[in-house]
CSV table of C-alpha atoms and ligand atoms in Angstrom, one decimal:
chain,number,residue,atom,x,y,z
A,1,UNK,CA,26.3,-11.4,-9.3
A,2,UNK,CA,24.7,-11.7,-5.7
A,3,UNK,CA,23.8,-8.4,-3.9
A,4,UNK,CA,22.7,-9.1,-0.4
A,5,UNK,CA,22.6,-7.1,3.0
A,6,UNK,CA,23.2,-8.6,6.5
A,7,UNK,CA,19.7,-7.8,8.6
A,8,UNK,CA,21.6,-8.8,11.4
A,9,UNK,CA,24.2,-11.7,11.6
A,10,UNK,CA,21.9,-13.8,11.4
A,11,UNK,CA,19.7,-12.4,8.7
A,12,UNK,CA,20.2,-11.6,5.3
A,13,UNK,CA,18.5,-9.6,3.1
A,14,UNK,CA,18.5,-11.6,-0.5
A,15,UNK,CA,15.4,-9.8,-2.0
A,16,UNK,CA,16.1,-6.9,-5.3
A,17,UNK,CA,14.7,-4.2,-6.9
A,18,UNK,CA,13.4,-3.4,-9.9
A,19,UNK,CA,13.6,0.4,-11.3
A,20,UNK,CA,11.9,-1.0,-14.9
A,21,UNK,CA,8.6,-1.8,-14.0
A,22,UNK,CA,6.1,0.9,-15.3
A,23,UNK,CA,2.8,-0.4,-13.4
A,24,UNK,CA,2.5,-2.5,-10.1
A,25,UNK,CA,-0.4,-4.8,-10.2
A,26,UNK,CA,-0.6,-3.2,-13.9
A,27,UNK,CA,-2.1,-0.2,-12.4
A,28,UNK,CA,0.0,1.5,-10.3
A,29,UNK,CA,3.1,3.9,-11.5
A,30,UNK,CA,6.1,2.8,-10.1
A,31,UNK,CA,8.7,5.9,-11.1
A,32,UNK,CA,10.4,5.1,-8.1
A,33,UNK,CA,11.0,1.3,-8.8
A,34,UNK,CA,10.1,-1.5,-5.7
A,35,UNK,CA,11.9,-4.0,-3.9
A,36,UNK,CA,10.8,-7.6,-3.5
A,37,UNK,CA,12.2,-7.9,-0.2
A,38,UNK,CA,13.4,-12.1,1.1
A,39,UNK,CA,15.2,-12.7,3.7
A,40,UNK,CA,17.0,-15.9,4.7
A,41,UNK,CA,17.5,-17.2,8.7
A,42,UNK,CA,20.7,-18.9,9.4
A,43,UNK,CA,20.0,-21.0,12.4
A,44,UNK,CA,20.7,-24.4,12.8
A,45,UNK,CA,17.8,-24.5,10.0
A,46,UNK,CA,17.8,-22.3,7.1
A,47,UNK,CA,14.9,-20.6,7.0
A,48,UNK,CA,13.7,-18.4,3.7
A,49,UNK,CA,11.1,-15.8,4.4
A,50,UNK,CA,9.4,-15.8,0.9
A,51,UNK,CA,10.7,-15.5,-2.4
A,52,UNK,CA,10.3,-12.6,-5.3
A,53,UNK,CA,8.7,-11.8,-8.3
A,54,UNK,CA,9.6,-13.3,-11.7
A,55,UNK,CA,10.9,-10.2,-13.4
A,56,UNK,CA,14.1,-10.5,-10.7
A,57,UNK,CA,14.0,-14.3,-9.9
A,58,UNK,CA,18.4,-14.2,-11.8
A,59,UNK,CA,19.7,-12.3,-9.0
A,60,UNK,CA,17.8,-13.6,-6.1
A,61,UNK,CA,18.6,-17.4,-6.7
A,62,UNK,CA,22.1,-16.0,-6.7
A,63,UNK,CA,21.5,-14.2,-3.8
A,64,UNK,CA,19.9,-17.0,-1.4
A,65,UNK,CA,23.1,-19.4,-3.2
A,66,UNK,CA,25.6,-16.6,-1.5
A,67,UNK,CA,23.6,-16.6,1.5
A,68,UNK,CA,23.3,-20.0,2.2
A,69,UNK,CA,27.1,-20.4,1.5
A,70,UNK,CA,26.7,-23.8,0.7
A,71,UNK,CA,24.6,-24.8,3.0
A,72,UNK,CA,21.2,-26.5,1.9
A,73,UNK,CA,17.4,-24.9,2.3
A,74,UNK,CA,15.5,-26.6,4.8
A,75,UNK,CA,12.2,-24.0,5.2
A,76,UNK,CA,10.6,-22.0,2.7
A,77,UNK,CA,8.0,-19.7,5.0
A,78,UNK,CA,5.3,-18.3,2.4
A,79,UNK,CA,3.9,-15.4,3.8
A,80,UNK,CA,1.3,-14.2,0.8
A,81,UNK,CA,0.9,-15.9,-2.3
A,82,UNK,CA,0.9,-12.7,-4.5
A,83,UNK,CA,2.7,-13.8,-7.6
A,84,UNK,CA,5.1,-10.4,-6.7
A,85,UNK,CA,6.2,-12.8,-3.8
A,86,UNK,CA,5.6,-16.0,-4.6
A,87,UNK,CA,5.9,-16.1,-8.7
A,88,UNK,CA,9.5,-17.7,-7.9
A,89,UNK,CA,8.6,-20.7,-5.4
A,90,UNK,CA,8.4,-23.2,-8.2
A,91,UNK,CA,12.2,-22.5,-9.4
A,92,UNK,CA,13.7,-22.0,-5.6
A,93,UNK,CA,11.9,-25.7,-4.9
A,94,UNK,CA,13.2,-27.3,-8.3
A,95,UNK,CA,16.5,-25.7,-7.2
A,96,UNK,CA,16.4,-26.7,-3.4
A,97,UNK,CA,15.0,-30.3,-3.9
A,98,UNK,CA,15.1,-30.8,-0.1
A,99,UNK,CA,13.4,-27.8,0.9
A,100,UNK,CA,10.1,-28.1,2.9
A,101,UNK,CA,7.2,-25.1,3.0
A,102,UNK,CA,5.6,-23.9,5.5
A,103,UNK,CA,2.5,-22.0,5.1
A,104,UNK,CA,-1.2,-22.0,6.1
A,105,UNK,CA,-4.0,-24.4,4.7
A,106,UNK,CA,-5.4,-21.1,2.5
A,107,UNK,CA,-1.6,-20.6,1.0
A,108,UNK,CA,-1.5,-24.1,0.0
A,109,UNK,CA,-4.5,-23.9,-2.1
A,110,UNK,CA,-3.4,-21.7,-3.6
A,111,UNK,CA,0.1,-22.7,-4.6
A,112,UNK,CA,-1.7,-25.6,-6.1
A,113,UNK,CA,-4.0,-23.1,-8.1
A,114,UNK,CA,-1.2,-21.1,-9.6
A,115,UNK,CA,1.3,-24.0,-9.6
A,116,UNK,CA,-0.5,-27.0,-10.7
A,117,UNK,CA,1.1,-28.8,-8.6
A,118,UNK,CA,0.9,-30.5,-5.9
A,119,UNK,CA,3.2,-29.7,-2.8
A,120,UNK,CA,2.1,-31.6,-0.1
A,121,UNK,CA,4.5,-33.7,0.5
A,122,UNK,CA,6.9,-30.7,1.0
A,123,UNK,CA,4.6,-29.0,2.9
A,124,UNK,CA,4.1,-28.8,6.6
A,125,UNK,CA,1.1,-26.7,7.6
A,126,UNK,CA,1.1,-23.9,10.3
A,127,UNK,CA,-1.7,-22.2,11.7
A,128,UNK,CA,-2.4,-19.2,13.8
A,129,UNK,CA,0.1,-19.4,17.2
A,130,UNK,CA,2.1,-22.4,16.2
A,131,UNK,CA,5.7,-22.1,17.3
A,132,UNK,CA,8.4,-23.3,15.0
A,133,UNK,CA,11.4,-23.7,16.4
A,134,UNK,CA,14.4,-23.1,13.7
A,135,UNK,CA,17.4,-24.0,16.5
A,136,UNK,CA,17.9,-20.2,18.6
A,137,UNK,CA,15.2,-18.9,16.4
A,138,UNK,CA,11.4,-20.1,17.6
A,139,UNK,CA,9.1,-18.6,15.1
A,140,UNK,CA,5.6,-18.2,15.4
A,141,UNK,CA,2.9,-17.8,13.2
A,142,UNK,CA,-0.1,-14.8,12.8
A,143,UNK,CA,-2.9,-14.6,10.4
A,144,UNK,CA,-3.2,-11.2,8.8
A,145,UNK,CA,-6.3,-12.0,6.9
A,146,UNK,CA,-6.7,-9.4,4.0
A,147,UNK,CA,-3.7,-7.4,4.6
A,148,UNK,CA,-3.7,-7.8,1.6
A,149,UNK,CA,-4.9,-11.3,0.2
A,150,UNK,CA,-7.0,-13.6,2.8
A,151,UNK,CA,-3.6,-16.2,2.9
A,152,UNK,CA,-1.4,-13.5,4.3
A,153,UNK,CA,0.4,-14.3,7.7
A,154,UNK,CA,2.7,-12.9,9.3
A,155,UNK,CA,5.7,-14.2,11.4
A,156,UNK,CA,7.4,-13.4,14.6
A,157,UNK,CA,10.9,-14.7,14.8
A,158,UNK,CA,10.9,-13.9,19.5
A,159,UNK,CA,14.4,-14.7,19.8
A,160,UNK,CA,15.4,-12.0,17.3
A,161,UNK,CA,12.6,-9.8,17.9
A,162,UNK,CA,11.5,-9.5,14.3
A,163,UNK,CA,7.8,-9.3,12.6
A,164,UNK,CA,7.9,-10.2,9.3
A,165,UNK,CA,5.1,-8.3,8.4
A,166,UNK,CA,4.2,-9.6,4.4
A,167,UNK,CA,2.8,-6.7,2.5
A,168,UNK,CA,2.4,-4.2,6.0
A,169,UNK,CA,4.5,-1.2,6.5
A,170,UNK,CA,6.1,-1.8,3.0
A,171,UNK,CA,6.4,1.4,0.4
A,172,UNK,CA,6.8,1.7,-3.6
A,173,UNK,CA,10.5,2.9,-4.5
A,174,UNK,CA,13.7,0.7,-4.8
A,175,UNK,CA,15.9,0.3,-1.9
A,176,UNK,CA,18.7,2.1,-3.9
A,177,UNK,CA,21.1,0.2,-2.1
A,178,UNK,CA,19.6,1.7,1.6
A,179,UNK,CA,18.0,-1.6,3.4
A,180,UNK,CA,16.7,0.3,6.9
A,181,UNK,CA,14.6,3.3,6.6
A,182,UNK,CA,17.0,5.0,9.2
A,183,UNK,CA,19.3,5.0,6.0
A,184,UNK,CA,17.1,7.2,4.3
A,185,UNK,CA,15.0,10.6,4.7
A,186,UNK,CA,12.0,8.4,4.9
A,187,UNK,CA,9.2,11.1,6.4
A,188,UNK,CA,10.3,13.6,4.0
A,189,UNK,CA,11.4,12.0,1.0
A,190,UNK,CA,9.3,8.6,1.3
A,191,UNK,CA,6.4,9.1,3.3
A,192,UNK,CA,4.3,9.5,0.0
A,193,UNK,CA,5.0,6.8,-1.6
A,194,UNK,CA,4.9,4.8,1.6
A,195,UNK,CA,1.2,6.3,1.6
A,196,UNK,CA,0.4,5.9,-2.0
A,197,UNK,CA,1.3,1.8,-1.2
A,198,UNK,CA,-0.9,1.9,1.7
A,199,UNK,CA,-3.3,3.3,0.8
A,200,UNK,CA,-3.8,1.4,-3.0
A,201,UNK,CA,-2.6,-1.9,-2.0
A,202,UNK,CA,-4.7,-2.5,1.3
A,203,UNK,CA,-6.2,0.8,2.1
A,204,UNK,CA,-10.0,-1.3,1.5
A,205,UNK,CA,-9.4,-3.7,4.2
A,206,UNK,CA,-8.6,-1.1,7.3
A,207,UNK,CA,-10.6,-3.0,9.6
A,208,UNK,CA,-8.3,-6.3,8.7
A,209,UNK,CA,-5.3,-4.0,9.4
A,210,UNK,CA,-6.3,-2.8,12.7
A,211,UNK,CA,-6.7,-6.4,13.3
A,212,UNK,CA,-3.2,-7.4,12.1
A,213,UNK,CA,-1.8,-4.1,14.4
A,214,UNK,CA,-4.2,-5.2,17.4
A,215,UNK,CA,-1.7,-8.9,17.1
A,216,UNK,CA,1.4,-6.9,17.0
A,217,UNK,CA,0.6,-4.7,19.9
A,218,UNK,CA,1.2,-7.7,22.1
A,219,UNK,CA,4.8,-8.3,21.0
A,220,UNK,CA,7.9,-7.1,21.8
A,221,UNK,CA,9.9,-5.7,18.2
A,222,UNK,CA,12.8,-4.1,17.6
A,223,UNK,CA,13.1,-5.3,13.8
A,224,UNK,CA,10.2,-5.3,11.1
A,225,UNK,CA,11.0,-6.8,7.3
A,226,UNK,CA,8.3,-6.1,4.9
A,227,UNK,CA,7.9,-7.7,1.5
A,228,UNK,CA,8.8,-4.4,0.0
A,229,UNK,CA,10.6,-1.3,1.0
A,230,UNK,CA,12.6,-0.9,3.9
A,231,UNK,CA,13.5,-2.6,6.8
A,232,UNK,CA,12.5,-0.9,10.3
A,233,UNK,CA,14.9,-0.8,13.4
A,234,UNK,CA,14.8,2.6,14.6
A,235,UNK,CA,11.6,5.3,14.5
A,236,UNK,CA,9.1,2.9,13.9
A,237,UNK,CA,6.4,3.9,16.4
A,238,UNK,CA,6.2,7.0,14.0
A,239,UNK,CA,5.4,4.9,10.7
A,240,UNK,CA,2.9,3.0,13.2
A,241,UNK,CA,1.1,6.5,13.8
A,242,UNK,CA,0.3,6.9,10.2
A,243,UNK,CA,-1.1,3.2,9.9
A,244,UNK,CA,-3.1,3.8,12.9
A,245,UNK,CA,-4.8,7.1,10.9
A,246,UNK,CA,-4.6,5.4,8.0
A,247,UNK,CA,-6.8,2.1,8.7
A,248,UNK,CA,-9.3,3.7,10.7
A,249,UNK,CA,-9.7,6.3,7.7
A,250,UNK,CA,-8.7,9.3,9.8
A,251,UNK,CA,-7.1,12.3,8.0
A,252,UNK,CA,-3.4,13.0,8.7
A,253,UNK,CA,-4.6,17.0,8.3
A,254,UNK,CA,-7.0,19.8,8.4
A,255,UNK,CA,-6.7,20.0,4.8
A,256,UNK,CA,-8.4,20.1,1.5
A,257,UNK,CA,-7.8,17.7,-1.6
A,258,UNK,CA,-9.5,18.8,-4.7
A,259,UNK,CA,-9.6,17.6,-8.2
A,260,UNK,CA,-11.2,18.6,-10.9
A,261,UNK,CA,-11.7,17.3,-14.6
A,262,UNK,CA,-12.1,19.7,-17.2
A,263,UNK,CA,-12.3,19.6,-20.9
A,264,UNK,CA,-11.8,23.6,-22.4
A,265,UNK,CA,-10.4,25.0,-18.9
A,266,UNK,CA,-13.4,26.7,-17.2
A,267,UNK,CA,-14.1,24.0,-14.9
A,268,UNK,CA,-10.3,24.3,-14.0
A,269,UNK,CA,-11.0,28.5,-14.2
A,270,UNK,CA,-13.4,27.3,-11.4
A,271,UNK,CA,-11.4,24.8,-9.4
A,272,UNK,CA,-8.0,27.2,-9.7
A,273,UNK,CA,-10.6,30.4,-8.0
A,274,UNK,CA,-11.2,28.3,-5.2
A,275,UNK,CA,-7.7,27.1,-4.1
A,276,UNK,CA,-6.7,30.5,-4.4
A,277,UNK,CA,-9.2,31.4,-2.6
A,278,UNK,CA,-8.8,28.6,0.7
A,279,UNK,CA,-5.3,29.7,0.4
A,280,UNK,CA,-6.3,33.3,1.3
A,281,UNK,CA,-8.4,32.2,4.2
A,282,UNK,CA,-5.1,30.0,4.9
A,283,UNK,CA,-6.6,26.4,4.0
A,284,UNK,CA,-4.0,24.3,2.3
A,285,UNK,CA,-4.9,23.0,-1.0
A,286,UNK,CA,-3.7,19.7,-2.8
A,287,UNK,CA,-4.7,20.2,-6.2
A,288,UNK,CA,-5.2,17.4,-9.0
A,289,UNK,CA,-6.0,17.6,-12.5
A,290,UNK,CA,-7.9,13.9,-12.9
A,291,UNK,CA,-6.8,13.8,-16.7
A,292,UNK,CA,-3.7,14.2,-15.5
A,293,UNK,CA,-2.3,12.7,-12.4
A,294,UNK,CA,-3.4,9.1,-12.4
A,295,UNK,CA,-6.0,8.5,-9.6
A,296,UNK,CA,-3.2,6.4,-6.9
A,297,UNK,CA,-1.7,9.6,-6.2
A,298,UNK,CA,-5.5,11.4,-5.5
A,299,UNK,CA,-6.3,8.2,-3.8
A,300,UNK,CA,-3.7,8.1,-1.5
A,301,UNK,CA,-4.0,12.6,-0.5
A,302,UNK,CA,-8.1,11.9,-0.2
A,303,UNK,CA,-6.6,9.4,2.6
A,304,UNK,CA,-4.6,12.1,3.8
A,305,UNK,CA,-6.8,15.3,4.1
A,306,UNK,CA,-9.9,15.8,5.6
A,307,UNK,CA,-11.9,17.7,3.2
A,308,UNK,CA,-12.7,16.9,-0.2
A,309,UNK,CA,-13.8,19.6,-3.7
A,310,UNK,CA,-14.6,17.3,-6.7
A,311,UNK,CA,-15.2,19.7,-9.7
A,312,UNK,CA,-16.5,17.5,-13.2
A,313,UNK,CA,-18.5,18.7,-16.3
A,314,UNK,CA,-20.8,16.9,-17.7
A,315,UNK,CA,-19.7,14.3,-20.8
A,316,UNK,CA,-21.9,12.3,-22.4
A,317,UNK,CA,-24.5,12.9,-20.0
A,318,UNK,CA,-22.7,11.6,-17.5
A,319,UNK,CA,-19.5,12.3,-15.1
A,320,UNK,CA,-16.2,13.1,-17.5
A,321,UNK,CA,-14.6,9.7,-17.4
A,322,UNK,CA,-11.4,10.5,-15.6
A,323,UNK,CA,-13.1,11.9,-12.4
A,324,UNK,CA,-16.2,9.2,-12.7
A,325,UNK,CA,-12.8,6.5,-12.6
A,326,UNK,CA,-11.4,8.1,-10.0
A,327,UNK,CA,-14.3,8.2,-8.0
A,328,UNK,CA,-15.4,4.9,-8.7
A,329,UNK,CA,-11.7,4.1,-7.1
A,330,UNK,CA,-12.0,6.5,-4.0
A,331,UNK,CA,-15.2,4.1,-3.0
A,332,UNK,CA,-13.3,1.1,-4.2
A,333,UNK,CA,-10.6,1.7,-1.5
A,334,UNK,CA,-13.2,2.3,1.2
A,335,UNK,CA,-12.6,5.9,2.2
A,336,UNK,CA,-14.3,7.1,5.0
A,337,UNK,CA,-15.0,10.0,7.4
A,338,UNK,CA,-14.5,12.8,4.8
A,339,UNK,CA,-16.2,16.5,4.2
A,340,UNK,CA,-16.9,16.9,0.8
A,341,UNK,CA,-17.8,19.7,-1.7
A,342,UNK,CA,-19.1,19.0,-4.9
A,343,UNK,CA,-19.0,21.7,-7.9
A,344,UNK,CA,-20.5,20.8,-11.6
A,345,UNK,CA,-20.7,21.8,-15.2
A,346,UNK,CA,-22.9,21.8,-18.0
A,347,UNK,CA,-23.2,23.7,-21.0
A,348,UNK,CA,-27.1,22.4,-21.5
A,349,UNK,CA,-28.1,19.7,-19.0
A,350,UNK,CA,-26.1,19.8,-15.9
A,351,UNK,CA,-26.0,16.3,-14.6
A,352,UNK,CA,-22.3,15.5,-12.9
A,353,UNK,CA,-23.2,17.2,-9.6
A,354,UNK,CA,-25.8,15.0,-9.1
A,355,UNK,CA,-23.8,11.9,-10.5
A,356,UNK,CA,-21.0,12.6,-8.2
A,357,UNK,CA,-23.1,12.9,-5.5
A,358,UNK,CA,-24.8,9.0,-6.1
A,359,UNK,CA,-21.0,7.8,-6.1
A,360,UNK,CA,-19.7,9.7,-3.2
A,361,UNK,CA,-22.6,9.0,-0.9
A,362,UNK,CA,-22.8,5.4,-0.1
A,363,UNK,CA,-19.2,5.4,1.3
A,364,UNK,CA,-19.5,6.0,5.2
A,365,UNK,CA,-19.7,9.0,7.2
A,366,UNK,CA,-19.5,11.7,4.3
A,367,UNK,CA,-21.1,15.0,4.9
A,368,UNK,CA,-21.5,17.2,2.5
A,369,UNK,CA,-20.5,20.6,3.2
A,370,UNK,CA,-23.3,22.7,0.7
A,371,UNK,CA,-25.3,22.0,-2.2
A,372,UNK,CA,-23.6,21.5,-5.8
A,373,UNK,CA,-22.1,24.5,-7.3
A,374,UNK,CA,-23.6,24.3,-11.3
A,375,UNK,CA,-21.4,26.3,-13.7
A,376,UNK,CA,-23.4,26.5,-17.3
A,377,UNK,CA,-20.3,26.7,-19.4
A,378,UNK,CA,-18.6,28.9,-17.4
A,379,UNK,CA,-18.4,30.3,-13.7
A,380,UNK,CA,-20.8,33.3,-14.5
A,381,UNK,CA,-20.8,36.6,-13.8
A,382,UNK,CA,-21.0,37.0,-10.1
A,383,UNK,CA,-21.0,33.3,-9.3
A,384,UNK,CA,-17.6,33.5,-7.5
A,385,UNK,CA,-19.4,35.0,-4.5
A,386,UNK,CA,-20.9,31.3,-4.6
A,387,UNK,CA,-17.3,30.1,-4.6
A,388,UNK,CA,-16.1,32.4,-1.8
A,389,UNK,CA,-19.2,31.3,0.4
A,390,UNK,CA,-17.9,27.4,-0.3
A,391,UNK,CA,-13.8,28.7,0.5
A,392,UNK,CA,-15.7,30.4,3.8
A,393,UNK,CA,-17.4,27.8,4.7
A,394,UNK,CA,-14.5,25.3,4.3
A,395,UNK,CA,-11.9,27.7,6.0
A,396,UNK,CA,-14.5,27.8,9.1
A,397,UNK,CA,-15.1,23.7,8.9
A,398,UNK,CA,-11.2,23.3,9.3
A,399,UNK,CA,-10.2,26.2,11.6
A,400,UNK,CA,-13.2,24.5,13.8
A,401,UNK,CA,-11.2,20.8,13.7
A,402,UNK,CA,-8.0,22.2,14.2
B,501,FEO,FE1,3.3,-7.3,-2.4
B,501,FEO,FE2,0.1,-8.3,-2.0
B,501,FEO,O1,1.8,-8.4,-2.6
């Protein structure tokens, strides 16, 4: 049975959700669900703005059906080729035999590539600035290179007002039912996740973002549809603050993210001495166990605060896995403009300070705060004076940026 939402008269909403998945990208805890978000144009054209991914392709070919209301498909636009968005273009084209794409010269490659077949004489090929005219509706085209595959573009429907942004300003979680973000308690109760997308889906290409934003700038929006999440029509200029932090690797705040991995607890005894102490000196602490919180979450608060306390032991003469992973991501996504603290452990041969260190310092603009803090074992009989001096020294950096 069909489950759509009107946009706007004109605009339906004929994406899902899907509250089953356990990774996105097979990586990425979803205990929230996502939305495939689609959205279909009644004009004098009908106009489909992507499709979804396989796992819900039953109810959204009832959905564009109920949509359509009879009516045939004239325009499939393909945003991104992501197989989340575009795993179902092969059915909705069997299904609409009449239907013509439109989509850049990169996005056809690639439908041919995960299709094997070849669309070209349904396709008719846009590029950036072309102007499309749908009836009322005159939709024109952006390339968004990278945000978050190098096909991605983006369209601005000027009559309506609308950016249909692919992949930008989406957020993990299902809609629940709630299409705009004004339906929900987004800054308090969705920021995170919002964040944690941003930050692991595209948080790498911040340059290609500002880019993308630098387009958008120039037109006038009162609506934007992501490919997932919800649907902006009110408050947006406050989600665009947190993109504009977030792509030029800014911290949202003066605070300190630190994780730690620890195999018998004294590298925690360690970690846990120095939150309490920042706390004291009134620093606030976001505090991860690596073995424990998988690295997306850790990803996504390094992008948020502005100081940085990895604590490791030493494992197999190396970093212990979970924290050498995670920080093997953190440079992965491209973090930047960090202070960081580094504090290791070693029962015989010390060696993850120095480790860490080699990962952490080819990503730009770090500074390290002091030199490595080496437990042997255990933090040692008047070693937390060394701790206090790093939870001094932090407290000053951050009182001195706020
Ligand atoms: Fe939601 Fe890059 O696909």
């Amino acid at each position: 049975m069909h489950c759509t939402r009107k946009v706007n008269d004109n605009l339906i909403w004929v994406g899902a959700d899907d509250r089953r998945l356990a990774c996105f990208e097979g990586v990425y805890g979803v205990p929230d669900g996502v939305s495939y978000n689609s959205y279909l144009l009644l004009d004098e054209k009908t106009v489909l703005f992507d499709t979804v991914d396989k796992a819900v392709f039953e109810v959204f070919f009832e959905n564009v059906a109920h949509a359509l209301g009879g009516r045939k498909l004239d325009y499939l636009v393909i945003s991104h080729m992501e197989p989340d968005h575009a795993a179902t273009i092969e059915g909705l084209l069997l299904r609409y035999p009449e239907a013509r794409i439109l989509c850049n010269v990169k996005a056809k490659g690639m439908l041919s590539q995960f299709f094997l077949t070849d669309y070209s004489d349904r396709i008719d090929l846009v590029k950036e600035g072309d102007v499309f005219s749908a009836g009322t509706h005159e939709l024109s085209f952006f390339m968004a290179p990278m945000v978050h595959w190098p096909e991605v573009m983006m369209t601005y429907d000027r009559t309506g007002k609308t950016l249909f942004s692919a992949d930008a300003f989406g957020t993990f979680g299902a809609l629940n039912g709630r299409l705009f973000a004004d339906e929900a308690d987004f800054f308090t109760e969705n920021l995170g996740e919002a964040r944690r997308y941003y930050t692991n889906i595209v948080g790498k290409y911040g340059p290609q973002v500002q880019a993308a934003l630098k387009k958008a700038a120039a037109l006038d929006i009162a609506v934007v549809c992501p490919l997932h999440g919800f649907v902006w029509r009110k408050d947006f200029g406050s989600y665009l603050e947190k993109y504009q932090l977030w792509s030029t690797y800014t911290p949202e705040e003066n605070s300190v993210m630190l994780a730690y991995a620890s195999v018998y607890g004294h590298t925690e005894n360690a970690a846990n001495i120095l939150a309490a102490m920042l706390c004291e000196r009134g620093v606030k602490v976001r505090m991860y166990d690596t073995s424990v919180t998988p690295a997306s979450y850790i990803v996504s608060d390094a992008f948020r605060c502005s100081h940085l306390v990895f604590a490791a032991t030493t494992y197999n003469n190396g970093v212990f896995v979970t924290m050498e992973n995670l920080l093997h991501d953190i440079a992965a996504h491209n973090l930047q403009n960090r202070k960081v603290a580094v504090i290791e452990n070693g029962s015989w041969a010390p060696a993850s300070g120095k480790l860490m260190r080699e990962l952490i310092a080819p990503m730009k603009n770090i500074e390290f705060l002091a030199d490595n803090i080496t437990l042997k074992s255990a933090l040692a009989a008047g070693q937390e004076g060394a701790l206090a001096a790093l939870a001094d020294l932090i407290a000053a950096d951050i009182g001195a940026g706020a």
